[in-house]
CSV table of C-alpha atoms and ligand atoms in Angstrom, one decimal:
chain,number,residue,atom,x,y,z
A,1,MET,CA,125.9,106.4,121.9
A,2,GLU,CA,129.4,105.1,121.7
A,3,HIS,CA,130.9,104.7,118.3
A,4,ARG,CA,134.6,103.9,119.2
A,5,ARG,CA,134.8,100.7,117.3
A,6,SER,CA,133.3,102.2,114.2
A,7,GLU,CA,135.9,105.0,114.4
A,8,GLN,CA,138.6,102.4,114.6
A,9,ALA,CA,137.1,100.4,111.8
A,10,PHE,CA,136.8,103.4,109.6
A,11,ARG,CA,140.4,104.5,110.3
A,12,ALA,CA,141.6,101.1,109.2
A,13,ALA,CA,139.3,100.9,106.2
A,14,GLN,CA,140.5,104.3,104.9
A,15,LYS,CA,144.2,102.9,104.8
A,16,VAL,CA,143.1,100.3,102.2
A,17,MET,CA,139.9,101.4,100.6
A,18,PRO,CA,139.1,104.7,98.8
A,19,GLY,CA,137.1,106.7,101.4
A,20,GLY,CA,137.0,103.6,103.6
A,21,VAL,CA,133.9,102.3,101.9
A,22,SER,CA,132.9,100.0,99.0
A,23,SER,CA,130.2,102.5,97.8
A,24,PRO,CA,130.3,106.3,98.3
A,25,VAL,CA,127.0,107.0,99.8
A,26,ARG,CA,127.9,104.8,102.8
A,27,ALA,CA,130.7,107.2,103.8
A,28,PHE,CA,128.3,109.7,105.4
A,29,GLY,CA,129.8,112.3,103.0
A,30,SER,CA,126.5,114.3,102.8
A,31,VAL,CA,125.6,114.0,106.5
A,32,GLY,CA,129.0,114.2,108.1
A,33,GLY,CA,130.6,112.2,110.9
A,34,THR,CA,131.9,108.7,110.9
A,35,PRO,CA,130.0,105.9,109.1
A,36,VAL,CA,128.6,103.3,111.4
A,37,PHE,CA,130.0,99.9,110.7
A,38,MET,CA,127.5,97.1,110.8
A,39,LYS,CA,127.9,93.7,112.5
A,40,ALA,CA,124.4,92.0,112.2
A,41,GLY,CA,120.9,92.4,111.2
A,42,TYR,CA,117.7,90.6,112.1
A,43,GLY,CA,114.2,91.6,111.0
A,44,ALA,CA,113.8,95.2,111.0
A,45,GLU,CA,116.8,95.9,113.3
A,46,VAL,CA,120.6,96.2,112.7
A,47,THR,CA,123.4,96.1,115.2
A,48,ASP,CA,126.7,98.0,114.8
A,49,VAL,CA,130.3,97.0,115.9
A,50,ASP,CA,129.9,98.9,119.1
A,51,GLY,CA,126.8,96.9,120.0
A,52,ASN,CA,124.3,99.8,119.3
A,53,ARG,CA,121.0,98.6,117.9
A,54,TYR,CA,118.9,100.6,115.3
A,55,ILE,CA,115.6,100.3,113.7
A,56,ASP,CA,116.7,100.0,110.1
A,57,MET,CA,114.9,102.4,107.7
A,58,LEU,CA,117.4,101.6,104.7
A,59,SER,CA,116.8,97.9,104.1
A,60,SER,CA,120.2,97.8,102.4
A,61,TRP,CA,118.9,100.5,99.9
A,62,GLY,CA,115.8,98.4,99.1
A,63,PRO,CA,116.6,94.7,98.6
A,64,LEU,CA,115.4,93.5,102.0
A,65,ILE,CA,111.6,93.8,101.6
A,66,LEU,CA,111.2,90.8,104.0
A,67,GLY,CA,113.8,92.2,106.5
A,68,HIS,CA,117.2,91.2,107.4
A,69,ALA,CA,118.2,87.6,107.7
A,70,GLU,CA,114.7,86.4,107.0
A,71,PRO,CA,114.7,82.7,108.0
A,72,LYS,CA,113.0,81.3,104.8
A,73,VAL,CA,115.4,83.4,102.6
A,74,MET,CA,118.4,82.2,104.7
A,75,ARG,CA,117.3,78.6,104.3
A,76,ALA,CA,116.6,78.9,100.7
A,77,MET,CA,120.1,80.3,100.3
A,78,TYR,CA,121.8,77.4,102.0
A,79,ALA,CA,119.4,74.7,100.7
A,80,GLY,CA,119.1,75.7,97.1
A,81,PHE,CA,122.5,74.6,95.8
A,82,GLY,CA,125.6,72.5,96.5
A,83,GLY,CA,128.1,75.2,96.4
A,84,THR,CA,128.8,78.9,95.7
A,85,SER,CA,129.2,78.8,92.0
A,86,PHE,CA,129.7,76.5,89.1
A,87,GLY,CA,130.1,78.6,86.0
A,88,ALA,CA,127.5,76.3,84.5
A,89,PRO,CA,123.7,76.7,84.2
A,90,THR,CA,121.5,75.7,87.2
A,91,PRO,CA,117.9,75.1,87.3
A,92,ASN,CA,117.3,77.8,89.9
A,93,GLU,CA,118.2,80.4,87.3
A,94,THR,CA,115.3,79.2,85.2
A,95,ARG,CA,113.0,79.2,88.2
A,96,LEU,CA,113.7,82.8,89.1
A,97,ALA,CA,113.6,83.8,85.5
A,98,LYS,CA,110.1,82.3,85.2
A,99,MET,CA,109.0,84.1,88.2
A,100,LEU,CA,110.0,87.4,86.8
A,101,VAL,CA,108.5,86.7,83.5
A,102,GLU,CA,105.2,85.7,85.2
A,103,ALA,CA,105.1,88.9,87.4
A,104,LEU,CA,106.0,91.4,84.7
A,105,PRO,CA,103.7,91.3,81.6
A,106,SER,CA,106.1,93.2,79.4
A,107,VAL,CA,109.0,90.8,80.1
A,108,GLU,CA,109.2,87.6,78.0
A,109,MET,CA,112.8,86.8,78.6
A,110,VAL,CA,115.5,87.9,81.1
A,111,ARG,CA,119.3,87.7,81.4
A,112,PHE,CA,120.9,87.8,84.9
A,113,VAL,CA,124.0,89.9,85.8
A,114,SER,CA,125.5,90.8,89.0
A,115,SER,CA,124.4,94.4,89.6
A,116,GLY,CA,122.0,97.0,88.5
A,117,THR,CA,124.8,98.9,86.8
A,118,GLU,CA,125.6,95.8,84.6
A,119,ALA,CA,122.0,95.4,83.8
A,120,THR,CA,121.7,99.0,82.6
A,121,MET,CA,124.9,98.9,80.6
A,122,SER,CA,123.7,95.7,78.9
A,123,ALA,CA,120.2,97.1,78.2
A,124,LEU,CA,121.7,100.3,76.6
A,125,ARG,CA,124.0,98.1,74.3
A,126,LEU,CA,121.0,96.1,73.3
A,127,ALA,CA,118.9,99.1,72.6
A,128,ARG,CA,121.5,100.7,70.4
A,129,ALA,CA,122.0,97.3,68.6
A,130,ALA,CA,118.3,96.7,68.1
A,131,THR,CA,117.7,100.2,66.7
A,132,GLY,CA,121.0,100.9,65.0
A,133,ARG,CA,121.0,104.3,66.8
A,134,ASP,CA,123.4,105.9,69.2
A,135,LYS,CA,121.6,108.5,71.3
A,136,ILE,CA,120.1,107.8,74.7
A,137,VAL,CA,117.7,110.2,76.6
A,138,LYS,CA,117.9,110.1,80.4
A,139,PHE,CA,116.5,112.4,83.1
A,140,ALA,CA,118.4,114.7,85.4
A,141,GLY,CA,118.3,113.2,89.0
A,142,CYS,CA,117.7,109.6,87.8
A,143,TYR,CA,120.5,107.2,88.8
A,144,HIS,CA,121.0,104.0,86.8
A,145,GLY,CA,124.3,102.8,88.2
A,146,HIS,CA,127.8,104.0,87.4
A,147,VAL,CA,127.5,103.5,83.6
A,148,ASP,CA,129.8,105.9,81.7
A,149,ALA,CA,127.0,106.7,79.3
A,150,LEU,CA,124.8,107.8,82.2
A,151,LEU,CA,127.3,109.5,84.4
A,152,VAL,CA,126.4,112.8,82.7
A,153,GLN,CA,125.0,116.1,84.0
A,154,ALA,CA,122.5,118.4,82.2
A,155,GLY,CA,124.0,121.3,80.5
A,156,SER,CA,122.0,124.6,80.5
A,157,GLY,CA,118.8,124.5,78.7
A,158,VAL,CA,115.9,121.9,78.7
A,159,ALA,CA,117.2,119.1,76.6
A,160,THR,CA,120.9,119.3,76.5
A,161,LEU,CA,123.7,117.1,75.4
A,162,GLY,CA,125.1,115.5,78.6
A,163,LEU,CA,128.4,116.8,80.0
A,164,PRO,CA,130.8,114.3,81.8
A,165,ASP,CA,129.6,114.1,85.5
A,166,SER,CA,132.8,112.3,86.5
A,167,PRO,CA,136.4,112.4,85.6
A,168,GLY,CA,137.1,109.5,83.2
A,169,VAL,CA,133.9,109.9,81.4
A,170,THR,CA,134.8,111.0,77.9
A,171,LYS,CA,133.1,113.7,76.0
A,172,GLY,CA,132.5,111.1,73.2
A,173,THR,CA,130.6,108.9,75.6
A,174,SER,CA,128.5,111.8,77.2
A,175,GLY,CA,128.0,113.4,73.9
A,176,ASP,CA,125.6,110.6,73.0
A,177,THR,CA,123.4,111.2,76.0
A,178,ILE,CA,120.6,113.9,76.1
A,179,VAL,CA,119.6,115.0,79.5
A,180,VAL,CA,116.1,116.3,80.3
A,181,PRO,CA,114.5,117.4,83.5
A,182,TYR,CA,112.4,114.6,85.2
A,183,ASN,CA,108.6,115.0,84.4
A,184,SER,CA,109.3,117.4,81.5
A,185,ILE,CA,107.4,116.0,78.5
A,186,ASP,CA,108.3,119.3,76.7
A,187,GLY,CA,112.0,118.5,77.2
A,188,VAL,CA,111.5,115.0,75.7
A,189,LYS,CA,109.6,116.5,72.7
A,190,GLU,CA,112.3,119.1,72.2
A,191,ALA,CA,114.9,116.1,72.2
A,192,PHE,CA,113.0,114.1,69.7
A,193,ALA,CA,112.4,117.1,67.5
A,194,ALA,CA,116.1,117.7,67.4
A,195,GLU,CA,117.5,114.1,67.3
A,196,GLY,CA,114.5,111.8,66.9
A,197,ASP,CA,116.0,109.6,64.2
A,198,LYS,CA,119.1,109.0,66.3
A,199,ILE,CA,117.6,108.3,69.7
A,200,ALA,CA,117.9,104.6,70.5
A,201,ALA,CA,116.1,104.7,73.8
A,202,VAL,CA,114.7,106.7,76.6
A,203,ILE,CA,115.7,105.3,80.1
A,204,VAL,CA,113.7,106.4,83.1
A,205,GLU,CA,113.1,105.5,86.7
A,206,PRO,CA,109.3,105.2,86.7
A,207,VAL,CA,109.2,106.3,90.1
A,208,ALA,CA,112.4,108.3,90.7
A,209,ALA,CA,114.2,107.3,94.0
A,210,ASN,CA,117.6,108.8,93.5
A,211,MET,CA,116.8,112.5,94.0
A,212,GLY,CA,114.7,111.4,96.9
A,213,VAL,CA,111.2,109.7,95.9
A,214,VAL,CA,109.7,111.8,93.0
A,215,PRO,CA,106.6,110.1,91.5
A,216,PRO,CA,106.0,110.6,87.8
A,217,ALA,CA,103.7,113.5,87.0
A,218,SER,CA,100.2,112.5,85.7
A,219,GLY,CA,100.5,111.3,82.1
A,220,PHE,CA,104.3,111.5,82.1
A,221,LEU,CA,105.0,107.8,81.6
A,222,GLU,CA,102.1,107.4,79.2
A,223,GLU,CA,103.5,110.2,77.1
A,224,LEU,CA,107.0,108.6,77.1
A,225,ARG,CA,105.4,105.5,75.8
A,226,THR,CA,103.7,107.3,73.1
A,227,ILE,CA,106.6,109.4,71.9
A,228,THR,CA,109.1,106.5,71.9
A,229,GLU,CA,106.7,104.3,69.9
A,230,GLN,CA,106.0,107.2,67.4
A,231,ASN,CA,109.8,107.7,66.9
A,232,GLY,CA,111.0,104.1,66.8
A,233,ALA,CA,112.9,104.5,70.0
A,234,LEU,CA,112.8,101.9,72.9
A,235,LEU,CA,111.4,102.7,76.3
A,236,ILE,CA,113.5,101.4,79.2
A,237,PHE,CA,112.1,101.3,82.7
A,238,ASP,CA,114.8,101.1,85.4
A,239,GLU,CA,113.0,99.1,88.0
A,240,VAL,CA,116.0,98.3,90.1
A,241,VAL,CA,114.4,100.1,93.1
A,242,THR,CA,110.6,99.7,92.1
A,243,GLY,CA,110.7,96.1,90.9
A,244,PHE,CA,108.9,93.9,93.4
A,245,ARG,CA,109.0,97.0,95.7
A,246,VAL,CA,106.0,99.2,94.8
A,247,GLY,CA,104.0,96.1,93.7
A,248,TYR,CA,104.3,92.6,92.5
A,249,SER,CA,104.4,93.9,88.9
A,250,GLY,CA,106.6,96.8,89.7
A,251,ALA,CA,105.9,100.3,88.5
A,252,GLN,CA,104.9,99.0,85.1
A,253,GLY,CA,102.1,97.2,86.7
A,254,MET,CA,101.2,100.1,88.9
A,255,PHE,CA,100.9,102.5,85.9
A,256,ASP,CA,99.9,99.8,83.4
A,257,ILE,CA,102.6,100.7,80.9
A,258,ASP,CA,104.6,98.1,78.9
A,259,PRO,CA,108.2,99.2,78.5
A,260,ASP,CA,110.4,97.5,75.8
A,261,LEU,CA,113.1,96.7,78.3
A,262,THR,CA,113.1,96.5,82.1
A,263,ILE,CA,116.1,96.6,84.4
A,264,LEU,CA,115.8,94.8,87.8
A,265,GLY,CA,118.0,94.3,90.8
A,266,LYS,CA,117.9,94.7,94.6
A,267,VAL,CA,114.7,92.8,95.7
A,268,ILE,CA,115.2,90.0,93.1
A,269,GLY,CA,118.4,89.0,94.8
A,270,GLY,CA,117.2,89.3,98.5
A,271,GLY,CA,120.2,91.2,99.4
A,272,LEU,CA,122.8,89.2,97.4
A,273,PRO,CA,124.6,90.5,94.3
A,274,ILE,CA,122.2,90.5,91.4
A,275,GLY,CA,120.8,92.4,88.3
A,276,ALA,CA,118.7,91.5,85.4
A,277,TYR,CA,117.4,93.0,82.3
A,278,GLY,CA,114.5,91.6,80.2
A,279,GLY,CA,111.8,92.4,77.7
A,280,ARG,CA,110.3,91.2,74.5
A,281,LYS,CA,111.7,88.0,73.0
A,282,ASP,CA,112.5,89.8,69.7
A,283,LEU,CA,114.9,92.0,71.6
A,284,MET,CA,116.3,89.7,74.2
A,285,SER,CA,117.0,86.9,71.6
A,286,GLN,CA,119.7,89.4,70.2
A,287,ILE,CA,121.8,88.8,73.3
A,288,ALA,CA,124.7,86.3,72.9
A,289,PRO,CA,124.7,83.4,72.4
A,290,SER,CA,121.4,83.5,70.7
A,291,GLY,CA,122.2,86.7,68.9
A,292,PRO,CA,125.2,89.0,68.2
A,293,VAL,CA,125.0,91.4,71.1
A,294,TYR,CA,127.7,90.4,73.5
A,295,GLN,CA,127.3,90.3,77.3
A,296,ALA,CA,128.8,87.9,79.8
A,297,GLY,CA,129.6,87.4,83.5
A,298,THR,CA,131.6,84.9,85.5
A,299,LEU,CA,129.1,85.0,88.4
A,300,ALA,CA,125.9,86.0,86.5
A,301,GLY,CA,122.9,84.0,87.8
A,302,ASN,CA,125.0,83.1,90.9
A,303,PRO,CA,123.4,80.1,92.7
A,304,MET,CA,123.3,81.9,96.1
A,305,SER,CA,121.9,85.1,94.6
A,306,VAL,CA,119.1,83.3,92.7
A,307,ALA,CA,118.2,81.2,95.5
A,308,ALA,CA,118.0,84.2,97.9
A,309,GLY,CA,115.9,85.9,95.1
A,310,ILE,CA,113.6,82.9,94.8
A,311,GLY,CA,113.2,82.8,98.6
A,312,THR,CA,112.4,86.4,98.8
A,313,ILE,CA,109.8,86.4,95.9
A,314,ARG,CA,108.2,83.2,97.5
A,315,GLY,CA,108.2,85.1,100.8
A,316,ILE,CA,106.3,88.0,99.1
A,317,GLN,CA,103.8,85.5,97.6
A,318,ARG,CA,103.2,83.7,101.0
A,319,PHE,CA,102.9,86.9,103.1
A,320,ALA,CA,100.6,85.9,105.9
A,321,SER,CA,98.1,88.6,105.9
A,322,ALA,CA,97.5,88.5,102.2
A,323,PRO,CA,93.8,89.4,101.9
A,324,GLY,CA,93.4,87.0,99.0
A,325,GLY,CA,95.1,84.1,100.7
A,326,ALA,CA,98.4,82.5,100.3
A,327,ASP,CA,98.9,83.3,96.6
A,328,ASP,CA,97.9,86.9,96.7
A,329,PRO,CA,101.2,88.7,96.4
A,330,ALA,CA,99.4,91.9,96.6
A,331,GLY,CA,98.8,91.1,100.4
A,332,LEU,CA,102.3,92.4,101.4
A,333,TYR,CA,102.1,95.5,99.4
A,334,ALA,CA,98.7,96.5,100.9
A,335,HIS,CA,100.1,95.8,104.3
A,336,LEU,CA,103.4,97.9,103.6
A,337,ASP,CA,101.4,100.6,102.2
A,338,ARG,CA,99.2,100.9,105.3
A,339,LEU,CA,102.2,100.6,107.7
A,340,THR,CA,104.2,103.2,105.8
A,341,GLY,CA,101.2,105.5,105.6
A,342,HIS,CA,100.8,105.5,109.4
A,343,LEU,CA,104.5,106.2,109.7
A,344,VAL,CA,104.4,109.3,107.4
A,345,GLU,CA,101.2,110.5,109.1
A,346,GLY,CA,103.1,110.4,112.4
A,347,LEU,CA,106.1,112.1,111.1
A,348,GLN,CA,104.0,114.9,109.5
A,349,GLU,CA,102.3,115.5,112.8
A,350,ARG,CA,105.8,115.7,114.6
A,351,GLY,CA,107.0,118.0,111.9
A,352,LYS,CA,104.2,120.4,112.4
A,353,ARG,CA,104.6,120.3,116.1
A,354,ALA,CA,108.3,121.3,115.7
A,355,GLY,CA,107.3,123.9,113.2
A,356,ILE,CA,109.8,122.6,110.6
A,357,PRO,CA,108.8,122.7,106.8
A,358,LEU,CA,108.8,119.2,105.7
A,359,THR,CA,107.6,117.5,102.4
A,360,PHE,CA,106.8,113.8,102.2
A,361,GLN,CA,106.7,111.9,98.9
A,362,ARG,CA,105.7,108.2,99.1
A,363,ILE,CA,104.8,105.3,96.9
A,364,GLY,CA,103.9,102.2,98.9
A,365,SER,CA,106.7,101.3,101.3
A,366,MET,CA,109.2,103.8,99.9
A,367,PHE,CA,109.3,107.6,100.9
A,368,THR,CA,111.5,110.6,101.3
A,369,LEU,CA,111.2,113.3,104.0
A,370,PHE,CA,112.4,116.4,102.2
A,371,PHE,CA,113.5,119.3,104.4
A,372,LYS,CA,111.7,121.8,102.3
A,373,ASP,CA,108.3,123.3,101.8
A,374,GLY,CA,106.4,122.3,98.6
A,375,PRO,CA,106.3,119.4,96.2
A,376,VAL,CA,109.4,118.1,94.5
A,377,GLY,CA,108.9,117.2,90.9
A,378,ASN,CA,112.4,117.2,89.6
A,379,LEU,CA,116.1,117.5,90.6
A,380,GLN,CA,116.2,121.3,90.7
A,381,GLU,CA,113.3,121.3,93.3
A,382,ALA,CA,114.9,118.5,95.2
A,383,LYS,CA,118.1,120.6,95.5
A,384,GLU,CA,116.1,123.3,97.3
A,385,SER,CA,116.0,121.1,100.4
A,386,ASP,CA,117.8,122.1,103.6
A,387,THR,CA,120.6,119.5,103.5
A,388,GLN,CA,122.4,120.8,106.5
A,389,ARG,CA,119.2,120.4,108.5
A,390,PHE,CA,118.7,117.0,107.1
A,391,GLY,CA,122.2,116.0,108.2
A,392,ARG,CA,121.4,117.2,111.8
A,393,PHE,CA,118.1,115.1,111.6
A,394,PHE,CA,120.1,112.1,110.5
A,395,HIS,CA,122.5,112.2,113.4
A,396,ALA,CA,119.7,113.0,115.9
A,397,MET,CA,117.8,109.9,114.7
A,398,LEU,CA,121.0,107.8,114.8
A,399,ASN,CA,121.4,108.7,118.4
A,400,GLU,CA,117.8,107.8,119.0
A,401,GLY,CA,118.5,104.3,117.6
A,402,VAL,CA,117.0,104.8,114.1
A,403,TYR,CA,119.3,104.3,111.0
A,404,TRP,CA,117.9,106.7,108.4
A,405,PRO,CA,119.3,106.7,104.8
A,406,PRO,CA,122.5,108.9,105.1
A,407,SER,CA,121.4,111.3,102.3
A,408,GLN,CA,118.5,113.7,101.7
A,409,PHE,CA,118.4,112.4,98.1
A,410,GLU,CA,117.6,108.7,99.0
A,411,ALA,CA,114.5,106.8,100.1
A,412,VAL,CA,113.4,105.1,103.3
A,413,PHE,CA,112.4,101.5,102.6
A,414,LEU,CA,110.1,99.6,105.1
A,415,SER,CA,110.0,95.7,105.2
A,416,ALA,CA,107.6,93.0,106.2
A,417,ALA,CA,109.7,92.8,109.4
A,418,HIS,CA,108.7,96.4,110.6
A,419,SER,CA,105.9,96.3,113.1
A,420,ALA,CA,103.4,99.0,114.3
A,421,GLN,CA,105.7,99.1,117.4
A,422,HIS,CA,108.7,100.0,115.2
A,423,VAL,CA,106.6,102.7,113.5
A,424,ASP,CA,105.6,104.1,116.9
A,425,ASP,CA,109.1,104.2,118.1
A,426,VAL,CA,110.4,105.8,114.9
A,427,VAL,CA,107.7,108.5,115.1
A,428,ALA,CA,108.5,109.2,118.8
A,429,ALA,CA,112.2,109.3,118.0
A,430,ALA,CA,111.6,111.7,115.2
A,431,GLY,CA,109.6,113.9,117.4
A,432,ARG,CA,112.5,114.3,119.8
A,433,ALA,CA,115.0,114.7,116.9
A,434,LEU,CA,113.0,117.4,115.0
A,435,GLU,CA,112.5,119.3,118.4
A,436,ARG,CA,116.2,119.1,119.0
A,437,ILE,CA,117.4,120.2,115.5
A,438,GLY,CA,114.9,123.1,115.5
B,1,KE4,P1,123.7,98.7,91.5
B,1,KE4,O1,124.8,98.7,90.4
B,1,KE4,O2,124.1,99.5,92.8
B,1,KE4,O3,123.2,97.2,92.0
B,1,KE4,O4,122.4,99.3,90.9
B,1,KE4,C1,122.5,100.6,90.4
B,1,KE4,C2,121.2,101.2,90.3
B,1,KE4,C3,120.4,101.2,89.2
B,1,KE4,N1,119.2,101.8,89.0
B,1,KE4,C4,118.6,102.5,90.1
B,1,KE4,C5,117.3,103.1,90.0
B,1,KE4,C6,119.3,102.5,91.4
B,1,KE4,O5,118.7,103.2,92.4
B,1,KE4,C7,120.6,101.9,91.5
B,1,KE4,C8,121.5,101.9,92.8
B,1,KE4,N2,120.9,102.5,93.9
B,1,KE4,C9,121.7,103.1,94.9
B,1,KE4,C10,120.9,103.8,96.0
B,1,KE4,N3,119.9,104.7,95.5
B,1,KE4,C11,122.7,102.1,95.5
B,1,KE4,C12,123.4,102.5,96.7
B,1,KE4,C13,124.8,102.7,96.5
B,1,KE4,O6,125.2,103.2,95.3
B,1,KE4,O7,125.7,102.3,97.3
């Protein structure tokens, strides 16, 4: 495959943008080589600036559950408003807010922002204001956006005060964050035993996707709900990835748990910039202007973003093969679960043929292929993966015309636009790639 134009584009980009990209993971840092610059996407396929076509396994890190440039979403985006932004309220914001409230039983009110990071930052501020407490518990390997308070790494020990995980994050900021291994209820209990009356909230990816896909251990989320309730702390589900991805009611619907606050993004904007946080009315009504907790945004609830979000959620609701008929949003998720299951079965079979130890962890249409033997239950186990071999797999797949997520610690996301033929083609390509990397 020819990547001359991407190489030129990357050289030009590096002159005026740090690392030549707008977000670090796009720079292929963990897989090596020159990032591919994209020109267009349609359905399950993308085309790069050299004209190479790929089956897209990234779906823009999750938002595009209906595929690229889905016609109804594109029409909704252009038809739904009379301009790009007004800085004034619009009816579509209320329409999208109502869709979220109807889909998520724990959410009575939402506020829109422009990214998942902003939504997390605002939810943490609200949790601290509502409880009058400062400390936050997070889990190693979970990523919630580049919020200072959460760019912390675990120290030694099970429940440790966070250490700054990036220059520019102050010890003061990270000192209010306690880091616990994912799936470690003992760690959570230890944190509450030590600081229970100071902990404002526990924030968790209910299905972790940023150390690769790591499902919650049985009972983990239920225990978090019980411990936070017993200690007067809030439970925050970061559903930026899982919201409208693992099911119409997200992971909270899948596991039947009501968090106090929920963070959303990605799918609810259909690929346009968006974030949202929501929860009980008694909490959300504390957000300005109805309450004292300040949060604002010039482009929050942007007309194009909310129109694309409405178009996407309506597309989910209408999905043709919905067994319950037009209004059974579960239809898309059952279809994607079957399709992704076939893909993973095929990949497992090819991995066995190549004699390469692989572990697959999947929830619905999102999964990670770990280059290691044995389950991954937390960050430490994820880091046992052979990232060098993953890098060779990534490039072998790229040359086969399959755009895999450029990091071992991310997830593959399928869409309604992926067909059985796409799945067969990806399995065949993986078979050749795995043989080649040996
Ligand atoms: P954004 O600020 O990127 O919209 O959302 C941050 C965020 C919050 N919560 C979870 C669970 C997330 O996964 C993310 C962002 N996800 C990454 C990919 N895993 C975005 C890719 C990137 O950073 O370029």
